[in-house]
Short mmCIF file of C-alpha atoms and ligand atoms in Angstrom, two decimals:
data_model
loop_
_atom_site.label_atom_id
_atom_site.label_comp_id
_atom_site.label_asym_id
_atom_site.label_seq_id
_atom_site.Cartn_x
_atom_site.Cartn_y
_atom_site.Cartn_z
CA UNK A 1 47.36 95.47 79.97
CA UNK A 2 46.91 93.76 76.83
CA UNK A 3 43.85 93.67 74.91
CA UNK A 4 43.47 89.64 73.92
CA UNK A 5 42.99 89.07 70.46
CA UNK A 6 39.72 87.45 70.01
CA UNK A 7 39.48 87.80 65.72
CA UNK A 8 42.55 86.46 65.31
CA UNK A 9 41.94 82.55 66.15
CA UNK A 10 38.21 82.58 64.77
CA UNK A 11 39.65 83.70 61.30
CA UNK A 12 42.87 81.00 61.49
CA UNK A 13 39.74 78.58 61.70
CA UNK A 14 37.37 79.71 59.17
CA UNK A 15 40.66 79.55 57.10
CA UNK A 16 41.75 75.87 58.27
CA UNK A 17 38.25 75.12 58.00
CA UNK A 18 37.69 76.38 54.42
CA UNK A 19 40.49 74.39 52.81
CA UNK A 20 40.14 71.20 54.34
CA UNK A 21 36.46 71.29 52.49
CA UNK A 22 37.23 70.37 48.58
CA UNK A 23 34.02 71.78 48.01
CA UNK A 24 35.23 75.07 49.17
CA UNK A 25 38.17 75.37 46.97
CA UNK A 26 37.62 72.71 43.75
CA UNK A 27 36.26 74.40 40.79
CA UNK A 28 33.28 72.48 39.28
CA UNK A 29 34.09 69.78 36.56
CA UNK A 30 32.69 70.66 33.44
CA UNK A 31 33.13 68.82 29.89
CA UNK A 32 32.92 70.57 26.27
CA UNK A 33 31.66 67.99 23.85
CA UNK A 34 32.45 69.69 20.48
CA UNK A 35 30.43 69.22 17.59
CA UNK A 36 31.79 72.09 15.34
CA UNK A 37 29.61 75.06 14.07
CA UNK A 38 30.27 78.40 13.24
CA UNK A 39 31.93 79.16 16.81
CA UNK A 40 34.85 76.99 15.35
CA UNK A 41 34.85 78.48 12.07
CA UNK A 42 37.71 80.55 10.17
CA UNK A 43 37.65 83.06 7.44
CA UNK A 44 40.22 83.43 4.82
CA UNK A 45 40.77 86.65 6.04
CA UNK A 46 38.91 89.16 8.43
CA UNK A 47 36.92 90.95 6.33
CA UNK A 48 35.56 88.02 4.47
CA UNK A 49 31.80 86.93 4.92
CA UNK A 50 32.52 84.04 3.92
CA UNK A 51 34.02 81.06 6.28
CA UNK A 52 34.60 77.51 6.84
CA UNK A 53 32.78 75.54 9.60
CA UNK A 54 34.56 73.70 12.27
CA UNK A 55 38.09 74.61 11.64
CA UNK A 56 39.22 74.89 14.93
CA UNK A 57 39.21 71.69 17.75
CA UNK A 58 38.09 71.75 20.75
CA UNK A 59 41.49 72.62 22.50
CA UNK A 60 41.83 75.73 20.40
CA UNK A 61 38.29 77.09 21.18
CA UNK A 62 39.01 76.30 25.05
CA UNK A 63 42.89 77.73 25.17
CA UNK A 64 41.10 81.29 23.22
CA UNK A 65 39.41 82.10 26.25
CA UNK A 66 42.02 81.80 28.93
CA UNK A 67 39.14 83.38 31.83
CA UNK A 68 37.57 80.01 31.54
CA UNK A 69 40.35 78.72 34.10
CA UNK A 70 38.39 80.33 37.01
CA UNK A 71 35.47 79.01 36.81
CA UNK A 72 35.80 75.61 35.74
CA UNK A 73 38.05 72.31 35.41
CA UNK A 74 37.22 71.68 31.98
CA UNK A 75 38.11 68.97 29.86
CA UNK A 76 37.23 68.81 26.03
CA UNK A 77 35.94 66.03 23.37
CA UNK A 78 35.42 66.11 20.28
CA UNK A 79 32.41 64.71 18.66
CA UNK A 80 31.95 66.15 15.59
CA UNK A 81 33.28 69.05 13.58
CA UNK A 82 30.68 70.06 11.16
CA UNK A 83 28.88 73.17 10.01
CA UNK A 84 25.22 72.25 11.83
CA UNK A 85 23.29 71.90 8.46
CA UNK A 86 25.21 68.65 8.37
CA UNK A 87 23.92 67.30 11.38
CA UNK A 88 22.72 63.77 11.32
CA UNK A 89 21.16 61.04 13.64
CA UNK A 90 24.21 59.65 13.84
CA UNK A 91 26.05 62.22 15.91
CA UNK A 92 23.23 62.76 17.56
CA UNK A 93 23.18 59.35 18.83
CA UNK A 94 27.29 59.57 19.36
CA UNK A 95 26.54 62.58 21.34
CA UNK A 96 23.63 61.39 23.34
CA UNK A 97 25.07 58.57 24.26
CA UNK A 98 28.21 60.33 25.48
CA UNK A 99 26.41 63.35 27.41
CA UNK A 100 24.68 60.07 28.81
CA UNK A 101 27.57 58.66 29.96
CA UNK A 102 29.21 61.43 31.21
CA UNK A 103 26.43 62.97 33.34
CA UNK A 104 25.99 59.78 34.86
CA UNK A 105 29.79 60.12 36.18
CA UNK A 106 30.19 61.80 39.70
CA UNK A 107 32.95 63.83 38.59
CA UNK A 108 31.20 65.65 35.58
CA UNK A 109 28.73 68.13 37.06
CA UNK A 110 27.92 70.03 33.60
CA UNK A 111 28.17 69.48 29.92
CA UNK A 112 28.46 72.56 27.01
CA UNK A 113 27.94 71.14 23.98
CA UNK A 114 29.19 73.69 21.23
CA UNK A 115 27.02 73.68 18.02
CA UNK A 116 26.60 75.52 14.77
CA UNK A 117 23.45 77.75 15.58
CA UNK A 118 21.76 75.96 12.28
CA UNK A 119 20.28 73.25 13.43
CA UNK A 120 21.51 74.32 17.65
CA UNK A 121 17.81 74.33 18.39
CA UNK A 122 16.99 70.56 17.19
CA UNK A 123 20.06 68.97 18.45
CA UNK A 124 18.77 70.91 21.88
CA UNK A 125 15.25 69.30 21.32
CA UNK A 126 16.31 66.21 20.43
CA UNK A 127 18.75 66.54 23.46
CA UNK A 128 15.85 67.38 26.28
CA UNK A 129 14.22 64.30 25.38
CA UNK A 130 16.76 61.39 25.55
CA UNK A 131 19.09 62.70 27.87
CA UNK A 132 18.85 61.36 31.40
CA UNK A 133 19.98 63.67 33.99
CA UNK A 134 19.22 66.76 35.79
CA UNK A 135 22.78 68.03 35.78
CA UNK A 136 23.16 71.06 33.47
CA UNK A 137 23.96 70.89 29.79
CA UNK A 138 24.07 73.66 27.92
CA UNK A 139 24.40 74.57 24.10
CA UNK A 140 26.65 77.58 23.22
CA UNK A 141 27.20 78.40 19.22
CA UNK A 142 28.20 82.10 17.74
CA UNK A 143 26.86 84.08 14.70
CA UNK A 144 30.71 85.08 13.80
CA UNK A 145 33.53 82.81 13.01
CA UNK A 146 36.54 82.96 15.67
CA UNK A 147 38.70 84.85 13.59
CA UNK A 148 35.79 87.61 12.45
CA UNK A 149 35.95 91.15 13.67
CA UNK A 150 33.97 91.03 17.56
CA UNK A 151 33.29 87.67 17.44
CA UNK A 152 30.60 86.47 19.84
CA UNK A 153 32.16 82.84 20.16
CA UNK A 154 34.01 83.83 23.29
CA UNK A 155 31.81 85.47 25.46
CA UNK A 156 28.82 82.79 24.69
CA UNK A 157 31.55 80.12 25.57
CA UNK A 158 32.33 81.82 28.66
CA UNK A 159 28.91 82.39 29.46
CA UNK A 160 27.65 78.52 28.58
CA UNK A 161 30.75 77.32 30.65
CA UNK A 162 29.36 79.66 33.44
CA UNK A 163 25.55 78.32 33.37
CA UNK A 164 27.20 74.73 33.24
CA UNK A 165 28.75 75.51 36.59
CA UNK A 166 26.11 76.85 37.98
CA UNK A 167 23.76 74.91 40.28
CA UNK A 168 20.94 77.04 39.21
CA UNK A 169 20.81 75.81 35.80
CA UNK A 170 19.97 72.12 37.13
CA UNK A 171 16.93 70.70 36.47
CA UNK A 172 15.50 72.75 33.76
CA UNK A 173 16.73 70.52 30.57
CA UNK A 174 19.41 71.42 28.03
CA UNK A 175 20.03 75.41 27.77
CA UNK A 176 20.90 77.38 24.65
CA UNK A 177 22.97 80.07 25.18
CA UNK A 178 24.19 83.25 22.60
CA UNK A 179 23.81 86.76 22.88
CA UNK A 180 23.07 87.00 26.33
CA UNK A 181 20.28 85.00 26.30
CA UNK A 182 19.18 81.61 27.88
CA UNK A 183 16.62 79.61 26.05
CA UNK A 184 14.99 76.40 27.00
CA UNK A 185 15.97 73.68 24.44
CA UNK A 186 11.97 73.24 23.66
CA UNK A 187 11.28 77.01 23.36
CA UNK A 188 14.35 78.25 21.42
CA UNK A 189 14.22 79.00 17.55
CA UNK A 190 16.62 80.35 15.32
CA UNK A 191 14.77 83.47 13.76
CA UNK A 192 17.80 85.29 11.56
CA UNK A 193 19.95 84.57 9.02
CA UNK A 194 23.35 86.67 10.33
CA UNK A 195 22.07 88.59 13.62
CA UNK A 196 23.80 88.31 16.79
CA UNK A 197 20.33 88.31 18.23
CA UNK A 198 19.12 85.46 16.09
CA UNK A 199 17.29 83.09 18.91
CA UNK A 200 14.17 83.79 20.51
CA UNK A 201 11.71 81.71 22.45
CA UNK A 202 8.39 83.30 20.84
CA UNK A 203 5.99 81.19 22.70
CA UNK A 204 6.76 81.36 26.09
CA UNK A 205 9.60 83.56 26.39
CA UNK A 206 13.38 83.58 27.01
CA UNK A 207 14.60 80.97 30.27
CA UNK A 208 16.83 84.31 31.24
CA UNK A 209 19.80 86.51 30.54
CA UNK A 210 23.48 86.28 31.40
CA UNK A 211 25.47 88.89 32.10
CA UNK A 212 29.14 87.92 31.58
CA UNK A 213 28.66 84.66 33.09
CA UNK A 214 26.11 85.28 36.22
CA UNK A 215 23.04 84.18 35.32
CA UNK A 216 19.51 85.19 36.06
CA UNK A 217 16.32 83.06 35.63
CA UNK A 218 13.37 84.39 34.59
CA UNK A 219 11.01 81.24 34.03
CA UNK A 220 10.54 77.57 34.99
CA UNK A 221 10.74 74.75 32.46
CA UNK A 222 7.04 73.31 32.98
CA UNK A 223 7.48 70.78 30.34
CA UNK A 224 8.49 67.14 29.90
CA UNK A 225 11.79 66.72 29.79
CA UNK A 226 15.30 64.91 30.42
CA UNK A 227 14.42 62.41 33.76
CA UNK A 228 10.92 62.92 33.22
CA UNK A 229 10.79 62.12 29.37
CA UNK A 230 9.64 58.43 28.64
CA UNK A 231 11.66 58.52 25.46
CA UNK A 232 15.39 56.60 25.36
CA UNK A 233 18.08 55.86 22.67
CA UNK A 234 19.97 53.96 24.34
CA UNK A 235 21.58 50.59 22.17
CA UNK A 236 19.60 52.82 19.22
CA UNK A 237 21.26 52.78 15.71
CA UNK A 238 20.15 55.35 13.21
CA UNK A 239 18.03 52.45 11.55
CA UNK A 240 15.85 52.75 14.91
CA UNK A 241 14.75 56.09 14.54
CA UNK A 242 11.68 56.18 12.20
CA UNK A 243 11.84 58.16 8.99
CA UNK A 244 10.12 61.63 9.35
CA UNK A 245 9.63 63.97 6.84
CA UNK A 246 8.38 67.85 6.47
CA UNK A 247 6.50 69.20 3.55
CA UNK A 248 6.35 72.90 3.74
CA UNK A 249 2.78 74.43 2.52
CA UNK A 250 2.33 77.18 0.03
CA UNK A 251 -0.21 78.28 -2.82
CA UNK A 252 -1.18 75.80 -5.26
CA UNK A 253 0.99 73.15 -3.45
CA UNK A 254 0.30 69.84 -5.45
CA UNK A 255 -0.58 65.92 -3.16
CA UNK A 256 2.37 64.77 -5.54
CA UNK A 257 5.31 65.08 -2.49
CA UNK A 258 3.10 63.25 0.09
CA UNK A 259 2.48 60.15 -2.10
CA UNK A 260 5.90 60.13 -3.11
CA UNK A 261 6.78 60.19 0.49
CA UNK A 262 4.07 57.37 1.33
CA UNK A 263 4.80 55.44 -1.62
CA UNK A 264 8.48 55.75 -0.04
CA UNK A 265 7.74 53.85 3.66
CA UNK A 266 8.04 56.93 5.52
CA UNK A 267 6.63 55.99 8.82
CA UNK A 268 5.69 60.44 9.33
CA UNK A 269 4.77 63.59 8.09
CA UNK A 270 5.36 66.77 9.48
CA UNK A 271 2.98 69.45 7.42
CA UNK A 272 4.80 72.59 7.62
CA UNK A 273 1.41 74.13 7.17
CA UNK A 274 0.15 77.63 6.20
CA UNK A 275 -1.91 79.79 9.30
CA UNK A 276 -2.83 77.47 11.92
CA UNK A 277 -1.12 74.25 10.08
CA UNK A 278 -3.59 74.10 6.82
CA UNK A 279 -2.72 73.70 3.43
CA UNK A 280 -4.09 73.26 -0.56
CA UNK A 281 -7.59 70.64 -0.59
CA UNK A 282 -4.82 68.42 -2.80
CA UNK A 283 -2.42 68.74 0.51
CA UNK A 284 -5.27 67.57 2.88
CA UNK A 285 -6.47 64.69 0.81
CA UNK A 286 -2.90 63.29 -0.03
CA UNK A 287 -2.57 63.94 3.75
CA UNK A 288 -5.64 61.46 4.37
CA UNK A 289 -4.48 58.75 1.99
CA UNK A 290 -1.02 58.81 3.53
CA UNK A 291 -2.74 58.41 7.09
CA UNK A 292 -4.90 55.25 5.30
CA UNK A 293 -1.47 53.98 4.76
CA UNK A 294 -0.30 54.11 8.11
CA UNK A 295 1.66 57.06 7.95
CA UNK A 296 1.39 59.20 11.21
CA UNK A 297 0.52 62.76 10.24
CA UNK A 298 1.23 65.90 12.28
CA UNK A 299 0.05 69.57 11.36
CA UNK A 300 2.23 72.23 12.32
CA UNK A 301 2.92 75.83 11.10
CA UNK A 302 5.09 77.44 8.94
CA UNK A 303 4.81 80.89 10.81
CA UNK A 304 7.20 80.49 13.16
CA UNK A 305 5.34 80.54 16.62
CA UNK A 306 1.34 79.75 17.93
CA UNK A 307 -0.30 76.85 18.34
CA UNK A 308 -1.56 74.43 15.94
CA UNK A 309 -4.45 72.78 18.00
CA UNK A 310 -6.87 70.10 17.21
CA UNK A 311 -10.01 70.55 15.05
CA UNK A 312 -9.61 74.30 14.31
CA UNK A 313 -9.81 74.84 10.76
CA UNK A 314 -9.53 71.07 9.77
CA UNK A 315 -10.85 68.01 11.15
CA UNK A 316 -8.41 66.26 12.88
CA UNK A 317 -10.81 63.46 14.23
CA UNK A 318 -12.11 62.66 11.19
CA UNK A 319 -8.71 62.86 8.90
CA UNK A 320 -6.80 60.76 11.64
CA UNK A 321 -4.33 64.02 12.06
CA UNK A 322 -2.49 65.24 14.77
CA UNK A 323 -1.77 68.64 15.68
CA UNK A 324 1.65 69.43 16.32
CA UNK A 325 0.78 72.11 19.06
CA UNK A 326 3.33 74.88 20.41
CA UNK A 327 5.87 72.88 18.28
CA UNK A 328 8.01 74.11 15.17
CA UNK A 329 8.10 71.78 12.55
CA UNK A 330 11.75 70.59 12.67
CA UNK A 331 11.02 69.92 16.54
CA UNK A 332 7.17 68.74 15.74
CA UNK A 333 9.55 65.84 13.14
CA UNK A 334 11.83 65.18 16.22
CA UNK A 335 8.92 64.47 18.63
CA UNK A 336 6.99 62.05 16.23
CA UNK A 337 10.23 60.16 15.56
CA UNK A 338 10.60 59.33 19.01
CA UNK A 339 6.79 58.75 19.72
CA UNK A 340 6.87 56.71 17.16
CA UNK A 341 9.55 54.42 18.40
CA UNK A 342 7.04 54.17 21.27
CA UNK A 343 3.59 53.73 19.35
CA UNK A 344 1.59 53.78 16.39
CA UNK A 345 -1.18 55.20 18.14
CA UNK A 346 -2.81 58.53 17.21
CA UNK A 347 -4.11 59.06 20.85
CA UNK A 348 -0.48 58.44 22.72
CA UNK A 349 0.92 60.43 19.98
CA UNK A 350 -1.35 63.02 20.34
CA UNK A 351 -0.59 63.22 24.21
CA UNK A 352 3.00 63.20 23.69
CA UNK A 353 2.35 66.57 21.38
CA UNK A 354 0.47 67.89 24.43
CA UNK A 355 3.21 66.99 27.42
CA UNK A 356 6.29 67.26 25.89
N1 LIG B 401 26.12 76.73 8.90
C1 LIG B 401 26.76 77.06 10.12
C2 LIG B 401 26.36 76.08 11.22
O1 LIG B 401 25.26 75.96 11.63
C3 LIG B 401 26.50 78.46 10.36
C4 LIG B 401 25.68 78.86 11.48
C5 LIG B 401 26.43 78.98 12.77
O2 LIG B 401 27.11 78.12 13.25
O3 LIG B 401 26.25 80.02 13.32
O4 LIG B 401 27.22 75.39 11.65
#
């Protein structure tokens, strides 16, 4: 007699089952907004240090990494194509707006936004506070130009393409990628000039590692950011976004800069202090007489990680100061730009330092 066959129909409709679900089959939809960077830089020839910025599109940096195919439908823009230290509020705006847009759209489910690693970690600030969705957008730059010897532009593409696909990565604001690495957009800082290994989060550590393309989370993003941020640029032009400025501390540093600046309508001042955000007497008082003026001051530090609280080593209730908190200086400039398209108000301002 013959055995029936009782696998046989159950895996026929698993199968039938499987591709009549889209889900099951359709890769995830993910966009590459590129702004330019190092990742789309060329040498004149391979063993050059030297290299051009943004010399490849976006098509080119997509087409060099052909393993992208499984595990995305990706589509690319192009928003920019600059070497980073030429980043401006206007492309941030462009690209704001557009990630905006996009992530709004039920057929995106992820943005990477490739960046030179410059300025990666303000554009990723600036990114977690006026960008209005929880889908994931990540930031992916290199350290080597695409044509250098080992360059690291294709295996932080793949692995940024990878977190962008990946549910996991929802939720937690914008992500920077490189080396292996996840950082959260608040917490990552570019810390060498030409190392692979350049970012770090050095307050509260890395968001988690990739390992060529699966991802592994070590840490929550407890901190305001992307649908929970009060701050919005939409309709903005770059005349909306208050003038900020930093003035970085050292010995025998002069008031001269800070009047200047005052004298100049700049609506903020970021002290890139010394220690735990200090600076010359000279510094403090022209710091006072700006903040008579009505310019909003913030102290920060200069060493690269810590917190600058309130009332340490100078009096920040009496000199009408804020302090800048767990944030660098170019982020601490970011944050009181946007506050102050909210408020003039030391308190709010001061809170905003404290949530965000
Ligand atoms: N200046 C370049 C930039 O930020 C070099 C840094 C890089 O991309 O790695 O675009």
């Amino acid at each position: 007699m013959k055995t029936p066959n009782r696998i046989a129909p159950l895996v026929a409709l698993t199968f039938a089952a499987l591709l009549a679900t889209p889900a099951a089959w359709a890769l995830p939809k993910i966009k590459v907004l590129a702004t330019g960077g190092t990742i789309a830089g060329a040498q004149a020839s391979q063993a050059d240090a030297g290299y051009k910025s943004g010399s490849f599109s976006v098509e080119d940096l997509i087409k060099a990494v052909p393993q992208l195919k499984d595990l995305a439908e990706l589509s690319g823009e192009q928003i920019a194509n600059i070497g980073s230290q030429t980043m401006n509020h206007e492309v941030w705006l462009k690209l704001a707006t557009r990630c905006n847009e996009l992530l709004g759209q039920n057929d995106v489910e992820g943005i990477v936004v490739t960046h030179g690693t410059d300025t990666m970690e303000e554009t990723a600030y600036f990114l977690s506070l006026v960008v209005k969705s929880d889908k994931p957008l990540v930031l992916v730059g290199s350290m080597r130009p695409a044509t250098a010897i080992s360059a690291d532009g294709p295996i932080n593409l793949y692995n940024g393409v990878a977190l962008a696909a990946n549910p996991e990565a929802k939720g937690r604001g914008p992500l920077v990628v490189l080396n292996d690495t996840i950082h959260y957009a608040r917490e990552s800082q570019k810390m060498h000039t030409t190392r692979m290994d350049t970012f770090h989060s050095p307050n509260r550590g890395i968001a988690g590692m990739m390992n060529t393309g699966k991802a592994f989370f070590y840490s929550q993003n407890t901190t305001r950011h992307t649908t929970k941020s009060e701050f919005s640029v939409a309709g903005f032009t770059t005349n909306d976004l208050p003038r900020v400025e930093i003035v970085y501390s050292h010995v025998n540093l002069g008031g001269e800069t800070i009047d200047f600046l005052a004298s100049q309508g700049v609506k903020g001042i970021v002290l890139a202090g010394v220690g735990d955000g200090n600076s010359t007497d000279a510094v403090l008082a022209a710091l006072e007489r700006a903040v008579k003026k009505g310019v909003a001051v913030v102290r920060s530090s200069r060493v690269g990680s810590g917190v600058v609280d309130r009332n340490v080593e100078v009096n920040d209730d009496k000199l009408g100061f804020l302090a800048g908190m767990e944030l660098n200086p170019q982020k601490a400039r970011i944050l009181l730009m946007l506050g102050l398209t909210k408020t003039p108000e030391v308190k709010q301002l001061q809170q905003y330092f404290l949530e965000y």
